[in-house]
Coordinates of C-alpha atoms in Angstrom, one line a residue:
Chain A
M188 CA 89.2 150.9 94.5
E189 CA 88.9 149.5 91.0
E190 CA 88.7 146.1 92.4
F191 CA 85.9 147.1 94.7
A192 CA 83.9 148.6 91.9
R193 CA 84.3 145.4 89.8
R194 CA 83.2 143.2 92.6
S195 CA 80.2 145.3 93.4
I196 CA 78.8 145.2 89.9
R197 CA 79.1 141.4 90.0
A198 CA 76.9 140.9 93.0
P199 CA 74.4 138.0 92.5
G200 CA 71.3 139.0 90.7
S201 CA 72.6 142.1 89.1
I202 CA 74.3 140.2 86.3
R203 CA 71.2 138.4 85.2
D204 CA 69.2 141.6 85.5
A205 CA 71.6 143.3 83.2
G206 CA 71.0 140.6 80.6
Y207 CA 74.4 138.9 80.5
M208 CA 74.3 135.4 79.1
A209 CA 75.4 132.4 81.2
V210 CA 78.7 131.0 79.8
I211 CA 78.3 127.7 81.6
E212 CA 75.0 126.2 82.8
V213 CA 74.9 123.1 84.9
S214 CA 71.6 121.7 86.0
N215 CA 71.2 118.6 88.3
L216 CA 74.5 117.1 87.3
S217 CA 75.1 113.6 88.6
K218 CA 78.0 111.3 88.1
R219 CA 78.9 108.0 89.8
Y220 CA 81.9 105.7 89.5
G221 CA 80.7 102.2 90.1
D222 CA 78.9 102.3 93.5
T223 CA 80.5 105.6 94.5
V224 CA 78.4 108.7 93.9
A225 CA 80.9 111.5 93.1
V226 CA 78.4 114.1 92.2
R227 CA 74.8 113.9 93.3
D228 CA 73.0 117.0 92.2
V229 CA 75.0 120.0 91.2
S230 CA 73.5 123.1 89.6
F231 CA 75.1 126.5 88.9
A232 CA 75.5 129.0 86.2
V233 CA 78.7 130.9 85.4
E234 CA 78.3 134.4 84.0
D235 CA 80.3 136.0 81.2
G236 CA 83.5 137.5 82.5
E237 CA 83.4 136.5 86.1
I238 CA 85.8 134.4 88.2
F239 CA 83.6 131.6 89.4
G240 CA 85.0 129.5 92.2
I241 CA 84.2 125.9 93.0
L242 CA 85.1 125.3 96.6
G243 CA 84.9 122.2 98.7
P244 CA 86.8 119.7 100.8
N245 CA 88.9 117.0 99.1
G246 CA 86.7 114.3 97.5
A247 CA 83.6 116.6 97.4
G248 CA 83.2 116.2 93.7
K249 CA 84.8 119.4 92.5
T250 CA 87.1 117.8 89.9
T251 CA 84.4 115.5 88.6
T252 CA 82.2 118.5 88.1
V253 CA 84.7 120.5 86.1
E254 CA 85.8 117.4 84.1
C255 CA 82.2 117.0 83.0
V256 CA 82.1 120.7 82.1
A257 CA 85.4 120.3 80.2
G258 CA 83.9 117.4 78.2
L259 CA 86.4 114.9 79.6
R260 CA 83.7 112.9 81.4
T261 CA 80.2 112.0 80.4
P262 CA 77.7 112.8 83.2
D263 CA 75.2 110.2 84.3
G264 CA 72.4 112.8 84.6
G265 CA 71.7 116.4 84.3
D266 CA 72.0 119.1 81.6
L267 CA 75.2 120.9 80.9
T268 CA 75.9 123.6 78.3
V269 CA 79.1 125.5 77.7
L270 CA 78.8 128.6 75.5
G271 CA 75.4 127.2 74.6
R272 CA 76.7 123.9 73.3
A273 CA 77.1 120.4 74.8
P274 CA 80.4 120.0 76.7
R275 CA 81.6 117.3 74.3
D276 CA 81.0 119.5 71.2
P277 CA 84.4 119.4 69.4
S278 CA 84.2 123.1 68.5
L279 CA 84.4 123.9 72.2
R280 CA 88.0 122.5 72.5
A281 CA 89.3 125.7 70.8
E282 CA 87.3 128.0 73.0
V283 CA 87.7 126.4 76.4
G284 CA 91.2 126.2 77.9
V285 CA 91.7 123.6 80.6
Q286 CA 94.4 123.3 83.3
L287 CA 94.1 119.8 84.7
Q288 CA 95.0 118.7 88.1
E289 CA 98.1 116.5 88.1
S290 CA 98.5 116.6 84.3
Q291 CA 102.2 116.7 83.4
L292 CA 104.2 117.1 80.3
Q293 CA 107.0 115.0 78.9
E294 CA 110.1 115.4 81.2
K295 CA 112.4 116.3 78.3
L296 CA 110.1 118.7 76.5
T297 CA 111.4 122.2 76.8
V298 CA 109.1 125.2 77.7
R299 CA 109.6 126.6 74.2
E300 CA 108.7 123.4 72.5
A301 CA 105.6 122.9 74.6
L302 CA 104.4 126.4 73.9
D303 CA 105.2 126.1 70.2
L304 CA 103.6 122.7 69.9
Y305 CA 100.4 123.5 71.8
S306 CA 99.9 126.8 70.0
A307 CA 99.9 124.8 66.7
F308 CA 96.9 122.8 68.1
Y309 CA 94.6 125.9 67.9
P310 CA 93.1 127.8 65.0
D311 CA 93.7 131.2 66.5
P312 CA 96.5 130.9 69.1
A313 CA 97.8 133.6 71.3
D314 CA 101.4 134.7 70.7
W315 CA 103.2 132.2 72.9
R316 CA 106.3 134.5 73.3
A317 CA 104.1 137.2 74.8
L318 CA 102.3 134.7 77.0
A319 CA 105.6 133.3 78.2
G320 CA 106.7 136.8 79.1
E321 CA 103.5 137.5 81.0
L322 CA 103.9 134.3 82.9
G323 CA 107.5 135.0 83.7
L324 CA 108.6 132.0 81.7
D325 CA 110.7 133.9 79.1
G326 CA 113.9 133.0 81.0
K327 CA 113.0 129.4 81.0
L328 CA 112.3 128.7 77.4
R329 CA 115.2 126.2 76.9
T330 CA 114.5 124.4 80.2
P331 CA 113.0 120.9 80.0
Y332 CA 109.7 120.4 81.8
G333 CA 111.4 118.0 84.3
K334 CA 113.8 120.6 85.5
L335 CA 111.2 123.3 86.2
S336 CA 110.2 124.1 89.8
G337 CA 106.6 123.4 90.9
G338 CA 105.6 127.0 90.4
Q339 CA 107.1 127.1 86.9
K340 CA 105.4 123.9 85.9
Q341 CA 102.1 125.4 87.2
R342 CA 102.7 128.6 85.2
L343 CA 103.4 126.6 82.1
S344 CA 100.3 124.6 82.6
I345 CA 98.3 127.9 82.9
A346 CA 100.0 129.2 79.7
L347 CA 98.9 126.0 77.9
A348 CA 95.4 126.5 79.1
L349 CA 95.4 130.1 77.7
I350 CA 97.4 129.5 74.5
G351 CA 94.4 129.0 72.3
N352 CA 92.9 132.4 73.2
P353 CA 90.0 130.7 75.0
R354 CA 86.7 132.4 76.0
V355 CA 86.5 130.2 79.1
A356 CA 89.4 128.9 81.2
I357 CA 88.9 126.1 83.7
L358 CA 91.7 125.9 86.2
D359 CA 91.7 123.0 88.6
E360 CA 93.7 123.4 91.9
L361 CA 96.1 125.7 90.2
T362 CA 98.0 126.8 93.3
T363 CA 98.2 123.5 95.1
G364 CA 101.8 122.8 95.9
L365 CA 103.0 126.4 95.3
D366 CA 104.8 128.4 97.9
P367 CA 102.9 131.5 99.2
A368 CA 104.8 134.0 97.0
A369 CA 104.2 131.9 93.9
R370 CA 100.6 131.6 94.9
R371 CA 100.1 135.3 95.1
D372 CA 101.8 135.8 91.7
T373 CA 99.4 133.3 90.3
W374 CA 96.4 135.1 91.7
D375 CA 97.6 138.3 90.0
L376 CA 97.8 136.4 86.8
I377 CA 94.3 135.0 87.1
E378 CA 93.0 138.5 87.6
S379 CA 94.8 139.7 84.5
V380 CA 93.3 136.8 82.6
R381 CA 89.8 137.9 83.7
D382 CA 90.6 141.5 82.8
R383 CA 91.2 140.3 79.3
G384 CA 87.5 139.2 79.2
V385 CA 88.1 135.5 79.8
T386 CA 85.6 133.8 82.0
V387 CA 87.4 131.8 84.7
V388 CA 86.2 128.7 86.5
L389 CA 88.5 128.1 89.5
V390 CA 88.5 124.9 91.5
T391 CA 90.2 125.3 94.9
H392 CA 90.2 124.2 98.4
F393 CA 92.1 127.3 99.6
M394 CA 89.7 129.7 101.3
E395 CA 92.1 132.6 101.0
E396 CA 92.3 132.1 97.3
A397 CA 88.5 131.9 96.9
E398 CA 88.0 134.9 99.0
R399 CA 90.6 137.0 97.2
L400 CA 89.8 136.0 93.6
C401 CA 86.2 134.8 93.1
D402 CA 83.3 137.0 92.2
R403 CA 81.0 134.1 93.1
L404 CA 81.4 130.7 94.7
A405 CA 79.7 127.4 94.7
V406 CA 80.5 125.4 97.8
I407 CA 80.3 121.7 97.0
D408 CA 80.2 119.1 99.7
R409 CA 79.5 115.4 99.3
G410 CA 78.5 115.8 95.7
S411 CA 76.0 118.6 96.2
V412 CA 76.1 122.4 96.1
V413 CA 75.5 123.6 99.7
A414 CA 75.8 127.3 99.0
L415 CA 76.2 129.6 96.0
D416 CA 77.0 133.2 96.6
T417 CA 79.7 135.9 96.7
P418 CA 82.4 135.3 99.2
A419 CA 81.0 138.1 101.4
G420 CA 77.5 136.8 101.0
L421 CA 78.6 133.3 102.1
I422 CA 80.2 134.7 105.2
E423 CA 77.2 136.7 106.1
R424 CA 74.8 133.8 105.4
A425 CA 76.8 131.4 107.5
E426 CA 76.1 133.7 110.5
V427 CA 79.5 133.0 111.9
E428 CA 80.2 134.5 115.2
Q429 CA 82.7 137.3 115.7
T430 CA 84.5 138.3 118.7
I431 CA 85.4 141.8 119.9
R432 CA 88.1 142.2 122.5
F433 CA 89.0 145.5 124.3
R434 CA 90.1 147.0 127.5
P435 CA 87.4 149.4 128.8
S436 CA 88.7 152.8 130.1
K437 CA 86.2 152.4 133.0
P438 CA 84.1 149.6 134.4
L439 CA 81.2 148.6 132.3
D440 CA 77.9 146.9 133.2
D441 CA 77.6 143.7 131.1
A442 CA 73.9 144.2 130.8
L443 CA 74.3 147.3 128.6
L444 CA 75.8 144.9 126.0
T445 CA 73.9 141.7 126.6
V446 CA 70.6 143.5 125.8
L447 CA 71.8 144.1 122.2
P448 CA 70.3 141.7 119.7
E449 CA 73.8 141.3 118.1
V450 CA 75.4 140.1 121.3
R451 CA 75.3 136.5 122.4
E452 CA 77.8 136.5 125.3
V453 CA 80.0 138.9 127.3
R454 CA 83.1 137.5 129.0
H455 CA 85.8 139.0 131.1
A456 CA 89.4 137.9 130.9
G457 CA 92.1 139.7 132.9
G458 CA 90.8 143.3 132.6
R459 CA 89.7 142.6 129.0
V460 CA 86.1 142.4 127.8
E461 CA 85.2 139.8 125.1
V462 CA 82.0 140.3 123.3
V463 CA 80.8 137.4 121.1
G464 CA 78.0 137.9 118.6
T465 CA 76.8 138.1 115.0
G466 CA 75.7 140.6 112.5
N467 CA 76.9 144.2 112.8
L468 CA 78.4 143.5 116.1
L469 CA 81.2 146.1 116.1
Q470 CA 78.9 149.0 115.3
A471 CA 76.4 148.0 117.9
V472 CA 78.9 147.7 120.7
T473 CA 80.9 150.9 119.9
A474 CA 77.6 152.8 119.8
V475 CA 76.8 151.7 123.3
L476 CA 80.3 152.5 124.5
A477 CA 80.2 155.9 123.0
V478 CA 76.9 156.7 124.7
H479 CA 78.4 155.7 128.1
Q480 CA 81.7 157.5 127.3
V481 CA 83.7 154.4 127.6
V482 CA 86.9 154.3 125.5
A483 CA 87.7 150.9 124.1
N484 CA 91.5 150.5 124.4
D485 CA 93.4 147.8 122.4
L486 CA 90.3 147.1 120.4
R487 CA 90.5 143.9 118.3
L488 CA 87.9 142.4 116.0
E489 CA 88.2 138.8 115.2
Q490 CA 86.2 138.7 111.9
A491 CA 84.6 135.8 110.4
S492 CA 86.5 134.5 107.4
L493 CA 85.4 132.4 104.5
D494 CA 87.1 129.6 106.4
D495 CA 84.7 129.9 109.2
A496 CA 81.8 130.1 106.9
F497 CA 83.0 127.0 105.1
V498 CA 83.2 125.1 108.3
R499 CA 79.7 126.2 109.1
L500 CA 78.3 125.3 105.7
T501 CA 80.0 121.9 105.3
G502 CA 80.6 120.8 108.9
H503 CA 84.2 120.1 107.9
T504 CA 87.4 121.7 108.7
R505 CA 89.3 122.6 105.6
G506 CA 91.4 120.0 103.9
E507 CA 89.4 117.3 105.7
Chain B
M1299 CA 104.0 122.1 59.1
T1300 CA 100.9 120.1 60.0
V1301 CA 100.1 119.3 63.6
F1302 CA 100.8 115.6 62.8
A1303 CA 104.2 116.4 61.4
K1304 CA 105.0 118.7 64.3
L1305 CA 104.0 116.0 66.8
T1306 CA 106.0 113.4 65.0
R1307 CA 109.0 115.6 65.0
T1308 CA 108.6 116.3 68.7
E1309 CA 108.3 112.6 69.5
I1310 CA 111.5 111.9 67.6
K1311 CA 113.3 114.7 69.5
L1312 CA 112.1 113.4 72.8
F1313 CA 113.2 109.9 71.9
L1314 CA 116.7 111.1 71.1
R1315 CA 116.9 112.8 74.4
E1316 CA 116.7 109.5 76.3
P1317 CA 120.3 108.6 75.7
V1318 CA 120.2 104.9 76.9
G1319 CA 117.0 104.1 75.0
A1320 CA 118.1 105.9 71.9
F1321 CA 121.5 104.3 71.9
F1322 CA 120.2 100.8 72.2
S1323 CA 117.3 101.2 69.7
L1324 CA 119.5 102.9 67.1
F1325 CA 122.8 101.1 67.5
F1326 CA 122.5 97.8 69.3
P1327 CA 121.3 95.8 66.3
T1328 CA 124.2 97.3 64.3
I1329 CA 126.7 96.5 67.0
L1330 CA 125.4 92.9 67.1
V1331 CA 126.0 92.6 63.3
A1332 CA 129.5 94.1 63.8
I1333 CA 130.4 91.6 66.6
L1334 CA 129.0 88.5 64.9
G1335 CA 130.5 89.5 61.6
N1336 CA 133.9 89.5 63.3
I1337 CA 133.5 85.8 64.3
K1338 CA 135.3 83.8 61.7
I1339 CA 132.9 80.8 61.4
F1340 CA 130.0 83.2 61.0
R1341 CA 131.7 84.3 57.7
D1342 CA 132.0 80.8 56.4
P1343 CA 129.3 79.4 54.1
S1344 CA 127.1 76.9 55.9
P1345 CA 125.3 73.9 54.3
E1346 CA 122.2 74.4 56.5
L1347 CA 121.8 77.9 55.0
N1348 CA 122.1 76.7 51.4
G1349 CA 125.6 78.0 51.2
L1350 CA 124.9 81.4 52.8
R1351 CA 127.0 82.6 55.7
T1352 CA 125.5 82.9 59.1
I1353 CA 126.2 86.7 59.0
D1354 CA 124.1 86.9 55.9
V1355 CA 121.1 85.7 57.9
Y1356 CA 121.9 87.8 60.9
V1357 CA 121.3 91.1 59.1
G1358 CA 117.7 90.1 58.6
I1359 CA 117.5 89.0 62.3
A1360 CA 119.0 92.4 63.3
V1361 CA 116.3 94.2 61.3
A1362 CA 113.7 92.1 63.1
L1363 CA 115.4 93.1 66.4
T1364 CA 114.9 96.8 65.7
V1365 CA 111.2 96.2 65.3
A1366 CA 111.0 94.2 68.5
M1367 CA 113.0 96.7 70.6
T1368 CA 111.0 99.7 69.4
G1369 CA 107.6 98.0 69.3
L1370 CA 107.7 95.9 72.4
Q1371 CA 109.9 98.0 74.7
V1372 CA 109.9 101.7 73.6
L1373 CA 106.3 102.1 72.4
P1374 CA 104.4 100.6 75.4
M1375 CA 106.7 102.4 77.8
V1376 CA 106.2 105.8 76.2
L1377 CA 102.5 105.5 75.7
A1378 CA 101.8 104.1 79.2
T1379 CA 103.9 106.9 80.6
Y1380 CA 101.9 109.5 78.6
R1381 CA 98.7 108.1 80.1
E1382 CA 100.2 107.9 83.6
R1383 CA 101.5 111.5 83.4
G1384 CA 98.2 112.8 82.0
V1385 CA 99.8 113.9 78.7
L1386 CA 97.0 112.2 76.7
R1387 CA 94.3 113.8 78.9
R1388 CA 95.9 117.2 78.4
V1389 CA 95.8 116.7 74.6
A1390 CA 92.2 115.7 74.9
T1391 CA 91.3 119.2 76.2
T1392 CA 92.7 120.8 73.0
P1393 CA 91.3 120.7 69.4
V1394 CA 93.8 117.9 68.6
R1395 CA 92.5 114.4 69.3
P1396 CA 94.7 112.1 71.5
I1397 CA 94.6 109.5 68.7
T1398 CA 96.7 111.9 66.7
L1399 CA 99.4 111.9 69.4
L1400 CA 99.2 108.1 69.3
A1401 CA 99.6 108.0 65.6
A1402 CA 102.5 110.4 65.7
Q1403 CA 104.2 108.4 68.3
M1404 CA 103.8 105.2 66.2
T1405 CA 105.1 107.0 63.1
A1406 CA 108.1 108.3 65.0
T1407 CA 108.8 104.7 66.3
V1408 CA 108.6 103.2 62.8
L1409 CA 111.0 105.9 61.5
I1410 CA 113.4 105.1 64.3
A1411 CA 113.2 101.4 63.6
A1412 CA 113.8 102.1 59.9
V1413 CA 116.9 104.2 60.5
S1414 CA 118.2 101.6 62.9
S1415 CA 117.6 98.9 60.2
A1416 CA 119.2 100.9 57.5
L1417 CA 122.3 101.2 59.7
C1418 CA 122.4 97.4 60.1
I1419 CA 122.0 96.8 56.4
A1420 CA 124.6 99.4 55.6
V1421 CA 127.2 98.0 58.0
G1422 CA 126.4 94.4 56.8
Y1423 CA 126.8 95.4 53.2
L1424 CA 129.9 97.7 53.5
V1425 CA 131.9 95.8 56.1
F1426 CA 130.8 92.1 55.7
D1427 CA 129.7 92.0 52.1
V1428 CA 126.2 90.9 53.0
R1429 CA 124.0 91.2 49.9
L1430 CA 121.2 93.7 49.9
A1431 CA 117.6 92.5 49.8
G1432 CA 117.0 90.7 46.5
N1433 CA 113.4 92.0 46.5
F1434 CA 113.5 95.5 47.9
P1435 CA 109.8 96.4 47.7
G1436 CA 109.2 92.9 49.2
F1437 CA 111.6 93.8 52.0
V1438 CA 109.9 97.1 52.7
L1439 CA 106.5 95.3 52.7
A1440 CA 107.9 92.6 55.1
F1441 CA 109.3 95.4 57.4
L1442 CA 106.0 97.2 57.5
L1443 CA 104.0 94.0 58.1
C1444 CA 106.3 93.1 60.9
A1445 CA 106.2 96.6 62.4
L1446 CA 102.4 96.8 62.2
G1447 CA 101.9 93.4 63.8
V1448 CA 104.4 94.0 66.6
F1449 CA 103.3 97.6 67.2
A1450 CA 99.7 96.4 67.6
I1451 CA 101.0 94.2 70.4
G1452 CA 102.9 97.1 71.9
L1453 CA 99.8 99.3 71.8
F1454 CA 97.8 96.5 73.4
I1455 CA 100.4 96.3 76.2
A1456 CA 100.2 100.1 76.6
A1457 CA 96.5 99.8 76.8
L1458 CA 96.6 97.4 79.7
A1459 CA 99.7 98.6 81.6
P1460 CA 99.0 100.8 84.5
T1461 CA 102.3 102.7 84.4
G1462 CA 105.2 103.3 82.0
K1463 CA 107.4 101.0 84.1
A1464 CA 104.9 98.2 83.9
G1465 CA 104.5 98.7 80.2
N1466 CA 108.3 98.4 79.8
A1467 CA 108.4 95.3 82.0
I1468 CA 105.6 93.4 80.1
G1469 CA 107.2 94.4 76.8
T1470 CA 110.6 93.1 77.9
L1471 CA 109.1 89.8 79.1
L1472 CA 107.6 89.3 75.7
F1473 CA 110.7 90.5 73.9
F1474 CA 112.9 87.5 74.9
P1475 CA 110.7 84.6 73.7
S1476 CA 109.8 86.7 70.6
M1477 CA 113.4 87.2 69.7
F1478 CA 114.1 83.6 70.3
F1479 CA 111.7 82.6 67.6
A1480 CA 113.1 85.2 65.3
G1481 CA 116.4 83.5 65.7
L1482 CA 118.4 86.0 67.7
W1483 CA 120.2 83.3 69.6
T1484 CA 120.1 80.5 67.0
P1485 CA 119.0 81.4 63.5
R1486 CA 115.7 79.7 62.6
E1487 CA 117.3 77.5 60.0
F1488 CA 119.2 75.7 62.8
M1489 CA 116.2 75.1 64.9
P1490 CA 114.4 71.7 65.1
D1491 CA 111.5 71.5 62.7
P1492 CA 108.7 71.6 65.4
V1493 CA 110.3 74.7 67.0
Q1494 CA 110.4 76.4 63.5
R1495 CA 106.7 75.5 63.0
I1496 CA 105.8 77.1 66.3
G1497 CA 107.9 80.1 65.5
D1498 CA 106.0 80.6 62.2
F1499 CA 103.0 81.6 64.3
T1500 CA 104.8 84.1 66.6
P1501 CA 105.0 87.7 65.5
M1502 CA 108.8 87.9 65.3
G1503 CA 109.2 84.4 63.9
A1504 CA 106.8 85.3 61.1
G1505 CA 108.4 88.8 60.7
E1506 CA 111.9 87.4 60.4
R1507 CA 110.8 84.7 57.9
A1508 CA 109.1 87.4 55.7
L1509 CA 112.2 89.6 55.8
N1510 CA 114.3 86.5 55.0
D1511 CA 112.1 85.8 51.9
A1512 CA 112.7 89.3 50.6
M1513 CA 116.4 89.1 51.3
N1514 CA 116.5 86.0 49.1
G1515 CA 114.7 87.9 46.3
N1516 CA 111.2 86.6 46.9
W1517 CA 108.0 88.2 48.2
P1518 CA 107.0 87.5 51.8
N1519 CA 105.3 84.1 52.1
W1520 CA 101.5 84.1 52.5
L1521 CA 101.6 82.3 55.9
S1522 CA 103.9 84.9 57.5
A1523 CA 102.0 87.8 56.0
A1524 CA 98.7 86.3 57.2
V1525 CA 100.1 85.7 60.7
L1526 CA 101.3 89.4 61.0
V1527 CA 98.0 90.8 59.7
G1528 CA 96.3 88.6 62.2
Y1529 CA 98.3 90.0 65.1
L1530 CA 97.6 93.5 63.7
V1531 CA 93.8 92.9 63.6
V1532 CA 93.5 91.0 66.9
F1533 CA 95.8 93.2 69.1
G1534 CA 94.9 96.4 67.2
L1535 CA 91.2 95.8 68.0
G1536 CA 92.1 94.8 71.5
A1537 CA 94.1 97.9 72.1
A1538 CA 91.2 100.0 70.7
R1539 CA 88.8 98.2 73.0
F1540 CA 90.8 98.5 76.2
F1541 CA 92.8 101.7 75.7
R1542 CA 92.1 104.2 78.5
W1543 CA 93.0 107.8 78.0
N1544 CA 93.4 108.4 81.7

C-alpha cells in the first residue's frame, strides 16, 4: 500500500508541478569513440528522491551516459548538470556515489579494510559498520575481496558507493551476475537507500528490475532515448496486445466480442476462447459476458509486461 | 591518519600478502649476499677492485637489485593490474584523486626497497664485515636517484601495458639487461671498458655506480646523477602523457 502511494505521487508531471528541483539534467548529450557514436542525443531529468532507471539493450549507450553524468567521461556535446554543477566539478565527488560496472577491488583487500579506507576518502562518511550490517556484510569483514561471492562483491561495491553519504547514487548493472535471491535482496536494499532520501540512477537491462524498482525510466536504444515514462506508462504507451483465455459456460457468438473496439481477434482452441486486443480488454470482455450471462471458466489474462513494451519500443528482444 | 598515509599503509599490507613477490623483493638480494659471501674467493681482496673484496662490491649491487626488482617488476604489475581491475577508476569516483593512489603505491614501493636494502647492508656488515657507506647522505641520495629513475621507467611500463601480466612481462624483460649493466653477473669493474661506458648510460648501471661512489666515501658522480635524472624526466613525462586511468 505504502509502495503504491509512493509510486502514485511520482507520476510524471506531478513532480515538476510540485516544484521539486531536478537533481540531474541531461540535454542533448552526445559522445563518440573514434568513428563509433555511443550516444547520439540523450536528454532526461532526474528528480529529487526518485529511482530513475536507464534501460536498454547491451551497447545502447547506457554506461556511456552514466559515465558522463558521473564525470568519468567528457561528453562531445550537450549540457549536463548534477546538483546544479558541471559533472566534473570536484565538489561533486563527495556528493555522488558511483557503483561502476566491472570495477573490482584488490584481491587481498579485506571487506573491513575496503570500508575503512574508502570511508576515509570522504569528508562526512557514513558509519561503515552500520552500512556493513545493513548490507549483510558484517560476517565477512575479515574476508578478502577475492574470496567473496559475486553477490557479496556486489554488495560491497554498493556499500562503497554509499559510504560517503551521497545525495545521488549511480548504480550501473548492479544485479548482473547475481542469483535471483541475491537480486531480490539487492532490490530491497535499493528501496531502502531511496527511502533515506538518496536519489538513485539505476542502469539495467533487466525488465523485471526496472518494473519493480524504478519510478521513471528512460529507454535508450542506439544512443538515443526512445521513451521516457513510468513503467506503467511505458507499457500502456507501447500498446502491447494482451490475450484473454477462458472456457465459456455456453456457446458464444464471436461477433459479440469482435465489435468491441478493444478486441482485435477472437480465436478458438479446443473449447477455449482466446481474445486478443489492447487497452482495457479484460473489463470490456467481461462486461459483454456478464450481459449474456456467460460464465468465463479458467479465466487467464496474459498481461503486457515491460518486456513486451521494451521489444515494441526498441525492436529488440532483451539482451540482444 | 591522512588519506595518503592510510593508502600507503594499505599498499604495504597488500604487498606483504603476496607471499612469493614479498619474499623475493624483501629477501632475495640478502640471500644473494649471503650465498656470494660464503664463496671463499669472493672474500679475498682483488687487485681489479683496488684491494676491495668482491663481496664488498656485491652489497652495493644487491641494493641496486632491490630497486630493479621493485621498480621494474612489482610496480608496473601492481599499477597495470589496478587499471585492469578498475581500481583506479573507482578511486576516480571518490574525492581522492587517482594520482594519490599512484603516489602512495610508489611510496610503499620505495619503503619496501629501502627495507630490503637495509637487510642486505646489515647482513653484509654483520656477517661478512662489509664496510658501511663511507658517505651515508650520499648513499641515500644515490638510492633515491636510482629509485626515481627506475620507478619512472616502471610507471612508463604501467602506462603502456594493457594488463598486469603484460606489465610484469615487460618489466622482467628489461630487468635482465638492466641488472647485467649493474654488475649482477659480473661486477662492473671486471667488465671491458666499452661495456662499462655503455653501462654508464643505463639506469641500473648509473644507479650502481652512484651507490658505489657513496660506498667509497664520495658523493655520486655527476654523470650517473645526470643519467638518472634524465630517465626520471623522460620516462616520468612519458608516463604522465600516456597513462590511461581505465
